[in-house]
Coordinates of C-alpha atoms in Angstrom, one line a residue:
M1 CA -14.4 -26.1 -83.4
K2 CA -14.4 -25.3 -86.8
L3 CA -12.5 -22.3 -87.7
S4 CA -14.8 -20.2 -90.1
K5 CA -17.2 -19.4 -86.7
L6 CA -14.8 -19.1 -84.0
V7 CA -15.9 -16.1 -83.0
G8 CA -12.6 -13.4 -83.3
D9 CA -10.9 -11.7 -86.2
R10 CA -7.0 -12.4 -86.0
F11 CA -4.9 -9.5 -88.8
K12 CA -0.9 -9.0 -89.1
E13 CA -0.5 -5.4 -88.1
R14 CA 0.6 -4.8 -84.6
P15 CA -1.0 -1.9 -82.4
A16 CA 0.0 0.7 -82.2
N17 CA -0.3 1.0 -78.3
C18 CA 0.9 -2.3 -77.8
L19 CA 4.6 -3.0 -76.0
I20 CA 5.4 -5.5 -75.3
D21 CA 5.2 -8.8 -77.9
S22 CA 2.3 -11.4 -75.5
H23 CA 0.1 -8.1 -75.2
A24 CA 0.2 -7.4 -79.4
L25 CA 0.0 -11.1 -79.8
M26 CA -2.8 -11.5 -77.8
V27 CA -4.9 -8.4 -79.9
R28 CA -3.7 -9.2 -83.2
G29 CA -4.6 -12.7 -82.8
G30 CA -8.4 -12.7 -80.6
Y31 CA -7.3 -13.3 -77.6
I32 CA -8.6 -10.7 -75.4
K33 CA -10.0 -7.4 -76.6
N34 CA -9.9 -4.3 -74.5
V35 CA -13.3 -2.3 -72.5
A36 CA -11.7 -0.2 -70.4
N37 CA -8.0 0.9 -69.3
G38 CA -6.7 -2.4 -67.5
I39 CA -9.9 -4.2 -69.0
Y40 CA -10.4 -6.7 -70.8
S41 CA -13.2 -9.2 -73.0
Q42 CA -11.7 -13.1 -73.6
F43 CA -12.1 -14.1 -76.4
P44 CA -12.9 -17.8 -76.8
P45 CA -9.3 -19.5 -77.1
M46 CA -8.4 -16.6 -74.2
K47 CA -11.8 -18.6 -72.3
R48 CA -10.0 -22.0 -73.6
I49 CA -5.8 -20.9 -72.5
S50 CA -7.7 -19.6 -68.9
Q51 CA -9.6 -23.0 -68.7
K52 CA -7.1 -25.1 -69.1
I53 CA -4.8 -23.1 -66.7
E54 CA -7.8 -23.1 -63.7
N55 CA -8.3 -26.5 -64.3
I56 CA -3.7 -27.4 -63.8
I57 CA -4.0 -25.0 -60.1
R58 CA -8.0 -26.6 -59.3
D59 CA -6.5 -30.5 -59.1
E60 CA -3.3 -29.1 -56.8
M61 CA -4.9 -27.4 -55.1
D62 CA -7.7 -30.4 -54.3
K63 CA -4.5 -33.4 -53.9
L64 CA -3.8 -30.3 -51.2
D65 CA -7.7 -31.4 -49.0
G66 CA -8.1 -27.7 -50.4
Q67 CA -12.0 -26.8 -50.4
E68 CA -13.6 -24.6 -53.6
V69 CA -15.9 -21.7 -52.6
M70 CA -16.5 -19.1 -53.5
F71 CA -16.6 -15.4 -52.3
P72 CA -18.7 -12.1 -52.9
V73 CA -16.8 -9.8 -55.6
V74 CA -18.6 -7.1 -53.4
M75 CA -18.0 -6.8 -49.8
P76 CA -19.2 -4.6 -47.4
G77 CA -16.5 -1.9 -46.1
S78 CA -17.8 -3.6 -42.0
L79 CA -16.2 -6.3 -43.2
W80 CA -13.0 -4.3 -44.3
D81 CA -13.0 -2.6 -40.8
E82 CA -12.2 -5.3 -38.7
S83 CA -9.4 -5.8 -40.2
G84 CA -8.1 -2.2 -39.7
R85 CA -7.3 -2.7 -43.9
Y86 CA -10.2 -0.2 -45.2
D87 CA -8.0 2.7 -44.1
S88 CA -4.5 1.2 -44.0
V89 CA -5.1 0.7 -47.7
G90 CA -4.8 2.9 -51.0
S91 CA -7.1 4.2 -53.6
E92 CA -6.1 0.8 -55.6
L93 CA -9.0 -0.5 -53.1
L94 CA -12.6 0.8 -54.7
R95 CA -14.5 2.0 -52.3
F96 CA -18.5 2.6 -53.2
N97 CA -21.5 4.0 -51.4
D98 CA -24.5 1.6 -52.8
R99 CA -27.9 3.3 -52.6
T100 CA -28.2 2.7 -48.4
G101 CA -25.4 5.0 -48.2
S102 CA -23.6 1.6 -46.6
K103 CA -20.3 1.4 -47.0
M104 CA -19.0 -1.3 -50.1
V105 CA -16.1 -2.2 -51.9
L106 CA -14.9 -4.5 -54.3
G107 CA -12.6 -7.0 -53.8
M108 CA -8.9 -7.4 -54.0
T109 CA -9.0 -10.0 -52.6
H110 CA -10.4 -12.2 -49.7
E111 CA -8.5 -12.5 -46.6
E112 CA -11.8 -10.9 -45.1
A113 CA -13.5 -13.1 -46.6
S114 CA -12.2 -16.1 -45.3
V115 CA -11.4 -15.2 -41.5
Q116 CA -16.2 -14.0 -42.3
L117 CA -16.7 -17.0 -44.0
V118 CA -15.0 -19.4 -42.0
R119 CA -16.4 -17.3 -37.7
E120 CA -18.7 -19.5 -36.7
Y121 CA -17.9 -23.1 -37.8
A122 CA -14.3 -23.5 -36.6
N123 CA -14.6 -22.9 -33.3
S124 CA -13.2 -26.8 -32.0
Y125 CA -9.2 -27.4 -32.6
A126 CA -11.1 -30.6 -33.6
K127 CA -12.1 -29.2 -37.0
Y128 CA -8.4 -27.4 -37.5
P129 CA -6.7 -27.0 -40.1
F130 CA -8.2 -26.8 -43.3
M131 CA -7.6 -24.8 -46.0
I132 CA -10.7 -23.1 -48.2
Y133 CA -10.2 -21.7 -52.3
Q134 CA -12.2 -19.9 -55.4
I135 CA -10.9 -19.0 -58.7
Q136 CA -12.6 -15.9 -59.1
T137 CA -12.7 -11.9 -60.9
K138 CA -11.1 -9.3 -58.5
F139 CA -10.7 -5.6 -59.3
R140 CA -8.0 -3.9 -58.3
D141 CA -8.0 0.0 -59.6
E142 CA -4.4 -0.2 -60.5
A143 CA -2.9 3.9 -60.9
R144 CA -0.6 2.5 -64.8
P145 CA -2.4 -0.7 -66.2
R146 CA -0.5 -1.8 -68.9
A147 CA 1.4 -4.4 -71.2
G148 CA -2.2 -6.8 -71.2
L149 CA -3.2 -8.5 -69.2
I150 CA 0.2 -8.5 -66.8
R151 CA -0.6 -5.6 -64.8
V152 CA -4.4 -5.1 -65.6
R153 CA -7.7 -3.4 -62.7
E154 CA -9.5 -6.8 -63.0
F155 CA -8.1 -9.7 -63.2
T156 CA -9.4 -13.4 -62.4
M157 CA -7.3 -15.0 -59.5
K158 CA -7.0 -18.6 -57.2
D159 CA -6.3 -17.5 -53.6
A160 CA -5.7 -19.7 -51.1
Y161 CA -6.6 -20.1 -46.9
S162 CA -5.0 -21.4 -44.7
F163 CA -5.5 -22.3 -40.5
H164 CA -4.2 -24.1 -37.9
T165 CA -3.0 -24.8 -34.4
S166 CA 0.2 -23.9 -34.5
Q167 CA 2.8 -22.8 -36.4
E168 CA 4.7 -26.0 -36.7
D169 CA 1.5 -27.0 -39.0
L170 CA 1.4 -23.6 -41.2
E171 CA 4.6 -24.4 -41.2
E172 CA 4.2 -27.7 -42.7
Y173 CA 1.1 -27.0 -44.4
Y174 CA 3.3 -24.1 -46.6
Q175 CA 6.3 -26.2 -47.7
K176 CA 3.2 -28.6 -49.1
C177 CA 1.6 -25.5 -51.5
Y178 CA 5.4 -24.2 -52.5
D179 CA 5.9 -27.2 -53.2
A180 CA 2.3 -27.7 -55.5
Y181 CA 3.3 -23.5 -56.6
N182 CA 5.7 -25.3 -58.4
R183 CA 4.5 -28.2 -59.8
I184 CA 1.5 -26.1 -61.0
F185 CA 3.8 -23.5 -63.3
A186 CA 5.8 -26.5 -64.5
R187 CA 2.5 -28.4 -65.8
C188 CA 1.5 -25.2 -67.9
G189 CA 4.4 -25.5 -69.4
I190 CA 6.9 -22.8 -67.0
P191 CA 9.5 -24.8 -65.0
Q192 CA 11.7 -22.1 -65.8
V193 CA 9.4 -20.6 -62.8
V194 CA 12.0 -18.8 -59.8
V195 CA 11.2 -18.4 -56.2
V196 CA 12.4 -16.0 -54.1
A197 CA 11.6 -14.4 -50.8
S198 CA 9.7 -11.2 -51.0
D199 CA 7.5 -8.4 -48.9
S200 CA 4.5 -9.0 -47.9
G201 CA 3.4 -5.8 -48.0
M202 CA -0.9 -4.4 -47.1
M203 CA -0.7 -8.7 -47.2
G204 CA 1.2 -9.1 -43.2
G205 CA 2.5 -11.5 -42.2
S206 CA 6.7 -12.1 -41.8
I207 CA 7.5 -14.9 -44.4
S208 CA 6.7 -15.1 -47.6
H209 CA 7.5 -16.6 -51.1
E210 CA 6.7 -14.9 -55.0
Y211 CA 7.0 -17.2 -58.2
M212 CA 8.8 -15.2 -60.8
L213 CA 9.0 -16.5 -64.5
L214 CA 12.2 -14.1 -65.5
T215 CA 11.8 -11.9 -68.7
P216 CA 13.5 -8.5 -69.8
V217 CA 9.6 -8.0 -70.3
G218 CA 9.2 -8.2 -66.5
E219 CA 8.5 -5.5 -64.0
D220 CA 9.9 -7.5 -60.9
S221 CA 14.1 -6.6 -59.4
I222 CA 15.1 -10.2 -59.0
A223 CA 18.4 -10.4 -56.9
I224 CA 19.9 -14.1 -58.2
C225 CA 23.8 -15.2 -56.7
E226 CA 25.2 -17.4 -59.8
E227 CA 27.9 -18.8 -56.7
C228 CA 24.3 -20.5 -54.7
G229 CA 21.9 -20.0 -55.8
Y230 CA 20.4 -17.5 -53.4
S231 CA 16.5 -15.5 -54.5
A232 CA 15.1 -12.7 -53.1
N233 CA 13.0 -9.1 -54.8
V234 CA 15.5 -6.4 -54.2
E235 CA 12.7 -5.5 -52.3
A236 CA 13.5 -7.4 -49.6
A237 CA 17.0 -8.6 -50.5
P238 CA 19.7 -7.4 -47.7
S239 CA 22.1 -5.0 -48.9
I240 CA 26.0 -6.0 -47.4
I241 CA 28.4 -3.2 -48.0
E242 CA 31.6 -4.0 -47.3
N243 CA 33.5 -0.7 -47.0
D244 CA 37.9 0.1 -47.1
E245 CA 38.2 1.4 -43.9
S246 CA 42.5 2.6 -45.2
G247 CA 40.6 5.7 -45.3
E248 CA 41.9 8.6 -43.3
L249 CA 40.2 11.1 -40.2
Q250 CA 40.0 13.8 -42.2
E251 CA 38.1 17.3 -39.8
L252 CA 34.5 18.0 -40.1
T253 CA 35.0 21.5 -42.6
K254 CA 31.7 23.4 -44.0
V255 CA 32.9 24.0 -47.0
S256 CA 30.6 26.4 -50.0
T257 CA 29.1 25.0 -52.3
P258 CA 27.2 27.6 -54.1
S259 CA 23.6 26.5 -56.0
V260 CA 25.4 22.4 -55.5
E261 CA 22.5 20.9 -54.8
S262 CA 22.9 17.0 -56.4
I263 CA 25.7 14.7 -55.7
E264 CA 26.6 14.8 -58.9
D265 CA 27.1 18.3 -59.0
L266 CA 28.7 17.5 -55.6
C267 CA 30.9 15.7 -56.8
D268 CA 32.0 17.1 -59.9
F269 CA 32.7 20.5 -57.6
L270 CA 34.3 18.6 -54.7
K271 CA 36.5 15.9 -57.1
V272 CA 35.0 13.5 -55.0
E273 CA 33.9 9.9 -55.8
A274 CA 29.8 9.8 -54.9
K275 CA 30.4 6.5 -53.1
N276 CA 32.1 8.3 -49.9
T277 CA 29.2 11.5 -50.1
A278 CA 26.5 11.2 -47.8
K279 CA 23.0 11.7 -49.5
A280 CA 19.7 12.2 -47.5
V281 CA 16.4 11.0 -49.2
V282 CA 13.7 12.4 -48.6
Y283 CA 10.0 11.4 -47.4
Q284 CA 7.0 12.8 -45.6
K285 CA 4.5 10.4 -43.8
N286 CA 1.2 10.0 -45.0
A287 CA -0.5 10.8 -42.5
D288 CA 0.4 13.5 -40.9
D289 CA 2.7 15.0 -43.4
S290 CA 6.6 14.1 -41.0
F291 CA 9.8 14.5 -42.9
V292 CA 11.8 11.6 -43.3
V293 CA 16.0 11.0 -44.1
A294 CA 17.7 8.3 -44.9
F295 CA 20.8 9.4 -44.6
I296 CA 22.4 6.4 -48.0
R297 CA 26.3 6.3 -49.8
G298 CA 25.6 8.6 -52.3
D299 CA 26.6 6.6 -55.3
L300 CA 22.8 4.0 -53.4
D301 CA 19.7 4.0 -53.7
I302 CA 16.6 3.9 -50.8
N303 CA 14.7 1.0 -50.9
E304 CA 11.8 2.2 -50.8
T305 CA 9.8 -0.3 -49.4
K306 CA 12.3 -1.3 -46.8
L307 CA 12.6 2.2 -45.3
T308 CA 8.4 1.5 -46.0
N309 CA 8.4 -1.6 -43.0
L310 CA 10.9 0.2 -40.8
V311 CA 9.1 3.2 -40.6
G312 CA 5.9 1.4 -39.7
E313 CA 3.1 3.0 -41.6
D314 CA 2.8 4.6 -45.5
I315 CA 5.6 7.7 -46.8
H316 CA 5.4 9.6 -49.4
P317 CA 8.5 11.6 -51.8
A318 CA 8.1 15.1 -50.0
V319 CA 7.4 18.2 -51.0
I320 CA 9.8 20.5 -49.1
S321 CA 9.1 23.9 -49.2
D322 CA 11.5 27.3 -48.4
D323 CA 9.9 28.0 -44.7
D324 CA 9.7 23.7 -44.3
V325 CA 12.5 22.5 -41.5
L326 CA 15.2 20.9 -44.0
T327 CA 16.7 22.8 -46.8
A328 CA 16.8 20.3 -49.8
G329 CA 19.4 20.4 -51.9
F330 CA 21.5 20.4 -47.9
I331 CA 20.8 18.1 -46.3
G332 CA 23.2 16.4 -43.2
P333 CA 22.7 14.4 -40.2
V334 CA 25.0 17.1 -37.9
G335 CA 22.6 19.6 -36.6
I336 CA 18.9 18.5 -38.2
N337 CA 16.1 20.1 -36.3
E338 CA 15.0 17.0 -34.1
N339 CA 11.6 17.0 -35.4
V340 CA 12.3 14.6 -38.5
T341 CA 12.6 10.6 -38.4
V342 CA 15.9 10.3 -38.9
Y343 CA 17.8 6.3 -40.5
V344 CA 21.8 5.9 -40.8
D345 CA 21.7 3.5 -44.0
S346 CA 24.9 1.1 -43.1
S347 CA 26.2 1.4 -46.5
L348 CA 27.5 4.7 -44.0
K349 CA 29.5 2.2 -41.6
D350 CA 33.5 2.2 -41.4
I351 CA 33.4 4.6 -43.6
K352 CA 36.4 8.0 -41.8
S353 CA 35.5 10.6 -44.3
L354 CA 32.3 11.3 -46.0
V355 CA 31.3 14.6 -47.7
T356 CA 27.5 15.6 -47.7
G357 CA 25.1 18.6 -46.3
A358 CA 25.7 21.1 -43.2
N359 CA 21.7 22.0 -43.5
E360 CA 22.2 25.8 -44.3
R361 CA 21.7 26.3 -48.0
D362 CA 24.9 26.4 -49.8
F363 CA 26.9 24.9 -47.8
H364 CA 28.4 21.3 -47.5
Y365 CA 31.0 19.3 -44.7
T366 CA 33.8 17.6 -45.7
G367 CA 35.0 14.9 -43.2
F368 CA 31.9 13.4 -41.5
N369 CA 32.8 10.8 -38.9
V370 CA 29.5 9.0 -38.5
E371 CA 30.9 7.7 -35.2
R372 CA 32.0 10.4 -35.1
D373 CA 30.3 13.1 -35.0
L374 CA 26.9 11.3 -34.1
G375 CA 28.1 9.5 -31.8
K376 CA 26.4 6.0 -30.4
V377 CA 24.1 5.1 -34.4
E378 CA 21.7 2.5 -35.1
Y379 CA 22.5 1.6 -38.4
V380 CA 19.5 0.1 -40.5
D381 CA 19.2 -1.7 -44.3
V382 CA 17.4 0.7 -46.5
A383 CA 19.9 0.4 -49.5
K384 CA 18.6 -1.8 -53.2
I385 CA 20.9 -4.6 -53.2
T386 CA 23.8 -4.5 -56.7
D387 CA 24.7 -5.6 -59.6
G388 CA 27.7 -7.3 -58.0
G389 CA 26.6 -6.8 -54.8
I390 CA 27.2 -9.5 -51.9
C391 CA 25.2 -12.9 -51.3
P392 CA 23.2 -12.5 -48.2
H393 CA 23.7 -16.1 -48.4
C394 CA 27.1 -16.9 -48.8
H395 CA 28.4 -14.0 -48.7
K396 CA 30.5 -13.2 -52.7
P397 CA 29.6 -10.3 -54.5
M398 CA 27.7 -12.8 -57.1
I399 CA 24.5 -10.5 -56.8
K400 CA 23.1 -10.4 -60.5
I401 CA 19.9 -8.3 -61.0
H402 CA 16.9 -9.9 -63.5
R403 CA 13.5 -8.3 -64.1
G404 CA 10.9 -11.0 -64.0
I405 CA 7.3 -11.3 -64.2
E406 CA 5.3 -12.2 -60.5
V407 CA 3.5 -15.1 -61.1
G408 CA 2.7 -16.5 -57.8
N409 CA 3.1 -16.0 -54.3
I410 CA 2.2 -17.6 -50.9
F411 CA 2.6 -15.9 -47.3
Q412 CA 2.6 -16.4 -43.9
L413 CA 0.4 -14.3 -41.9
G414 CA -0.1 -15.3 -39.0
T415 CA -3.0 -13.8 -36.7
K416 CA -3.0 -10.8 -38.3
Y417 CA -6.6 -11.4 -40.3
S418 CA -8.1 -14.1 -37.2
K419 CA -7.4 -11.5 -34.0
A420 CA -8.0 -8.5 -35.9
M421 CA -11.8 -10.2 -36.0
K422 CA -11.4 -12.4 -33.9
L423 CA -12.0 -15.4 -34.9
E424 CA -11.3 -18.0 -32.3
Y425 CA -11.5 -22.1 -31.3
L426 CA -11.2 -23.1 -28.3
D427 CA -7.8 -25.1 -27.7
E428 CA -7.8 -28.7 -26.3
N429 CA -7.7 -27.4 -22.6
G430 CA -11.0 -25.7 -23.1
K431 CA -8.6 -21.4 -24.2
R432 CA -9.8 -20.3 -26.4
Q433 CA -6.4 -18.9 -29.0
Y434 CA -6.5 -17.4 -33.1
P435 CA -5.8 -19.6 -34.9
I436 CA -2.7 -18.9 -37.6
M437 CA -2.9 -18.5 -41.3
G438 CA -1.9 -18.8 -44.8
C439 CA -2.7 -17.9 -47.4
Y440 CA -1.7 -18.7 -51.6
G441 CA -2.3 -16.3 -54.8
I442 CA -2.3 -17.5 -58.7
G443 CA -3.2 -14.9 -61.7
V444 CA -5.0 -16.5 -64.1
G445 CA -5.4 -14.1 -66.5
R446 CA -0.9 -12.2 -65.8
M447 CA 0.5 -16.6 -65.6
A448 CA -1.1 -16.9 -69.5
A449 CA 0.4 -13.6 -70.6
S450 CA 3.8 -14.5 -69.2
I451 CA 3.8 -18.3 -70.8
C452 CA 2.5 -16.3 -74.4
E453 CA 5.9 -13.6 -73.6
V454 CA 8.3 -16.1 -73.0
S455 CA 7.1 -19.0 -74.8
H456 CA 6.4 -17.5 -79.0
D457 CA 8.1 -16.2 -81.5
D458 CA 8.4 -13.6 -84.2
Y459 CA 4.9 -15.5 -85.9
G460 CA 2.1 -15.5 -83.0
P461 CA 2.2 -17.3 -79.5
I462 CA 3.9 -21.3 -78.7
W463 CA 1.2 -22.6 -76.7
P464 CA 2.3 -25.7 -74.5
I465 CA 0.1 -28.9 -74.9
T466 CA -1.1 -28.4 -71.2
I467 CA -3.0 -25.4 -71.6
A468 CA -2.7 -24.6 -75.2
P469 CA -6.6 -23.9 -77.0
W470 CA -6.5 -26.8 -79.3
Q471 CA -4.3 -29.8 -79.8
V472 CA -4.8 -29.5 -82.9
H473 CA -4.8 -27.3 -86.2
L474 CA -6.5 -28.7 -88.6
C475 CA -5.7 -27.3 -92.5
C476 CA -7.5 -27.6 -96.0
L477 CA -5.7 -25.8 -97.9
K478 CA -8.2 -26.3 -100.9
S479 CA -11.9 -26.6 -99.8
N480 CA -12.7 -26.3 -103.2
D481 CA -11.5 -29.3 -103.9
E482 CA -13.7 -32.5 -103.4
N483 CA -11.2 -34.5 -102.1
C484 CA -9.8 -32.3 -100.6
K485 CA -12.5 -31.1 -98.3
S486 CA -13.6 -35.0 -97.6
V487 CA -10.7 -36.3 -96.4
A488 CA -10.3 -33.0 -93.9
D489 CA -13.7 -33.3 -93.0
N490 CA -13.1 -36.7 -92.3
I491 CA -9.7 -36.2 -89.9
Y492 CA -12.0 -33.7 -88.9
E493 CA -14.6 -36.0 -87.2
T494 CA -12.2 -39.0 -86.6
L495 CA -10.2 -36.3 -84.0
Q496 CA -12.9 -35.1 -82.3
N497 CA -15.1 -39.2 -81.9
S498 CA -11.3 -39.2 -80.1
G499 CA -11.5 -36.9 -77.8
V500 CA -9.1 -34.9 -79.9
E501 CA -9.5 -31.0 -79.2
V502 CA -9.1 -29.1 -82.6
I503 CA -9.8 -26.7 -85.0
Y504 CA -10.7 -27.0 -88.2
D505 CA -9.5 -24.1 -90.9
D506 CA -12.4 -24.6 -93.1
R507 CA -11.9 -21.3 -94.9
K508 CA -11.9 -20.9 -98.7
A509 CA -8.9 -18.2 -97.3
R510 CA -5.4 -18.4 -99.5
P511 CA -2.9 -21.3 -97.5
G512 CA -0.8 -17.5 -96.7
A513 CA -3.0 -16.3 -94.9
M514 CA -4.8 -19.7 -93.2
F515 CA -1.0 -20.4 -91.3
A516 CA -0.6 -16.5 -90.9
D517 CA -3.5 -17.8 -88.2
A518 CA -2.4 -20.9 -87.5
D519 CA 0.6 -19.1 -86.2
L520 CA -0.9 -16.5 -84.2
L521 CA -3.8 -19.0 -82.8
G522 CA -0.9 -20.6 -81.5
V523 CA -2.1 -25.0 -80.8
P524 CA 0.7 -27.5 -81.0
V525 CA 0.1 -29.2 -83.9
R526 CA -0.5 -28.7 -86.8
V527 CA -2.5 -31.5 -89.3
I528 CA -2.0 -29.9 -93.4
V529 CA -4.4 -31.6 -96.3
S530 CA -3.6 -30.5 -99.8
P531 CA -4.6 -31.4 -102.5
R532 CA -0.6 -32.2 -103.7
N533 CA 0.3 -34.7 -100.3
L534 CA -3.0 -37.1 -100.9
E535 CA -1.4 -37.7 -104.8
E536 CA 0.7 -39.3 -102.0
G537 CA -1.9 -40.2 -100.2
V538 CA -0.8 -39.2 -97.3
V539 CA -0.8 -34.9 -95.2
E540 CA 1.9 -33.3 -93.3
I541 CA 2.1 -33.5 -89.6
V542 CA 3.7 -30.1 -88.2
T543 CA 4.1 -29.1 -84.6
R544 CA 3.9 -25.5 -83.9
D545 CA 7.6 -25.2 -82.9
K546 CA 8.3 -26.8 -86.1
A547 CA 10.6 -29.5 -84.0
I548 CA 8.6 -32.4 -85.5
Q549 CA 8.1 -31.6 -89.3
K550 CA 6.5 -35.6 -91.6
K551 CA 4.1 -36.3 -93.9
V552 CA 1.7 -39.5 -92.8
S553 CA -0.7 -41.5 -94.3
T554 CA -3.9 -40.6 -94.2
D555 CA -5.1 -44.1 -92.7
D556 CA -2.9 -43.1 -90.2
V557 CA -3.5 -39.6 -89.2
L558 CA -5.4 -40.2 -85.9
T559 CA -2.4 -42.8 -84.4
E560 CA -0.1 -40.1 -85.0
V561 CA -1.1 -37.5 -84.3
K562 CA -2.4 -39.5 -80.1
N563 CA 1.7 -39.9 -80.3
I564 CA 3.0 -36.5 -81.4
I565 CA 0.5 -34.7 -78.7
D566 CA 1.4 -37.1 -75.7
E567 CA 5.4 -37.2 -76.7
L568 CA 4.5 -33.4 -76.1
T569 CA 2.5 -34.3 -72.9
T570 CA 5.5 -36.1 -71.5
E571 CA 8.2 -33.9 -71.8
I572 CA 6.0 -31.3 -70.0
Y573 CA 5.8 -33.6 -67.2
K574 CA 9.2 -34.3 -66.8
N575 CA 9.2 -31.2 -65.0
V576 CA 6.8 -31.8 -62.0
K577 CA 8.6 -33.0 -59.0

């Protein structure tokens, strides 16, 4: 490919609306162009990167006996009615009516379509197990698209669905996919991805894992134990609190706290620490707006995902009016209205005396003791795990909270979809059974952007050799010099004929402009042809990360380039297990 013909421009200035480096570099480098909020077109460099990532994914899925299929982007709403998700999924599912008035949806995931595809085929135990997958466009009407390709509305994703006749068989296959995902990320140049336990969310199922690329710009928070290596998304990580039992048991006393409605003001007013208060965090059920109150230690935060799972339906932060059964700012567990759903977090266990609301404006209780004042209490875990918290695995206070980007996920779905959509098979005894499912997803564009985020310098991306848009960037520093151009043309033809992917900068541009564009394209190996070096019969070869810089004879360019490509590829595959 000649750079003079490459569609897309590269420019120096950082776009004002690009808040993270990968987004800015992909716009500056001519990779993507915004079409609408969270929707992008891809220029040739990005398309080539995406194809290489897809081919790596496809290779690993095929090695697991996966069979590639294609589901429709648009599906009838009736299909999602079967699973119950047409109504249960929020506004991120784009619903519309076609010209006949029929309900339709844009696919954001394809569990329903996968079951519908095999519902008639998979009617006998003899046809199990099997896995089908696709690499396809999806649409999720994300409320807050951001960070370029990392959080978008339209995206390309590989989603796979496996079908099994026993939990044991699913678990065995799940482990194979677990390992395959690690190989995929290593082959794409990000072996540092960590696997964390996660919450299944709307997907359902009992076991799920996320693959996280740790970076400060990540949107997810990851709890990692520095002692034993335990890792989990904070949404799924248990919060273990060990309270000091040495305090004194005090009498429950109502005290006047005029206009003291926040924990901060309460602590200042009564001269107590937040950890000695019982904070009320209030939500409402989406279905009927009834109140849900979680009481938690005042210095901790509610894990909304845990609470939602506990409630068993969607909830939202409460809006409390003057005529409601709760008194905003003064809510406490003693005497709370019986129509309110109440949960008590385990962080309040064993604390002798707490300060909490008295369910009366301008009053709080001091000396509140959970066991004495509430009787038998079933403690729950609805708190976020904290930095320095106790590890659920080794029980040492060695938890550190990191930021990360989710680049893949896997789920054990169980029979959630097969049962709802009446996918049945006859077992060896002629008895009808529901198959057990697993699903496995990777976002292609998000992975490319994530790799750029952790592999770049101030000048542009540093693409791993396995997914780079081209392997070699050939620069002819003086194309109006007959000898210089002749040598560069010859190298270009030689590399192409030998199967090397090369982008050739044949433009009449200043060397500084050529190198700036080369940095933005991030190609791993750069071959520089200049009149000065040709006087010595050599060209310069430099890797994008500057780890290799050498001059070689014009006759040895092909050999040297292939050696460097092999070396870079070997380095990648050292991390593939």
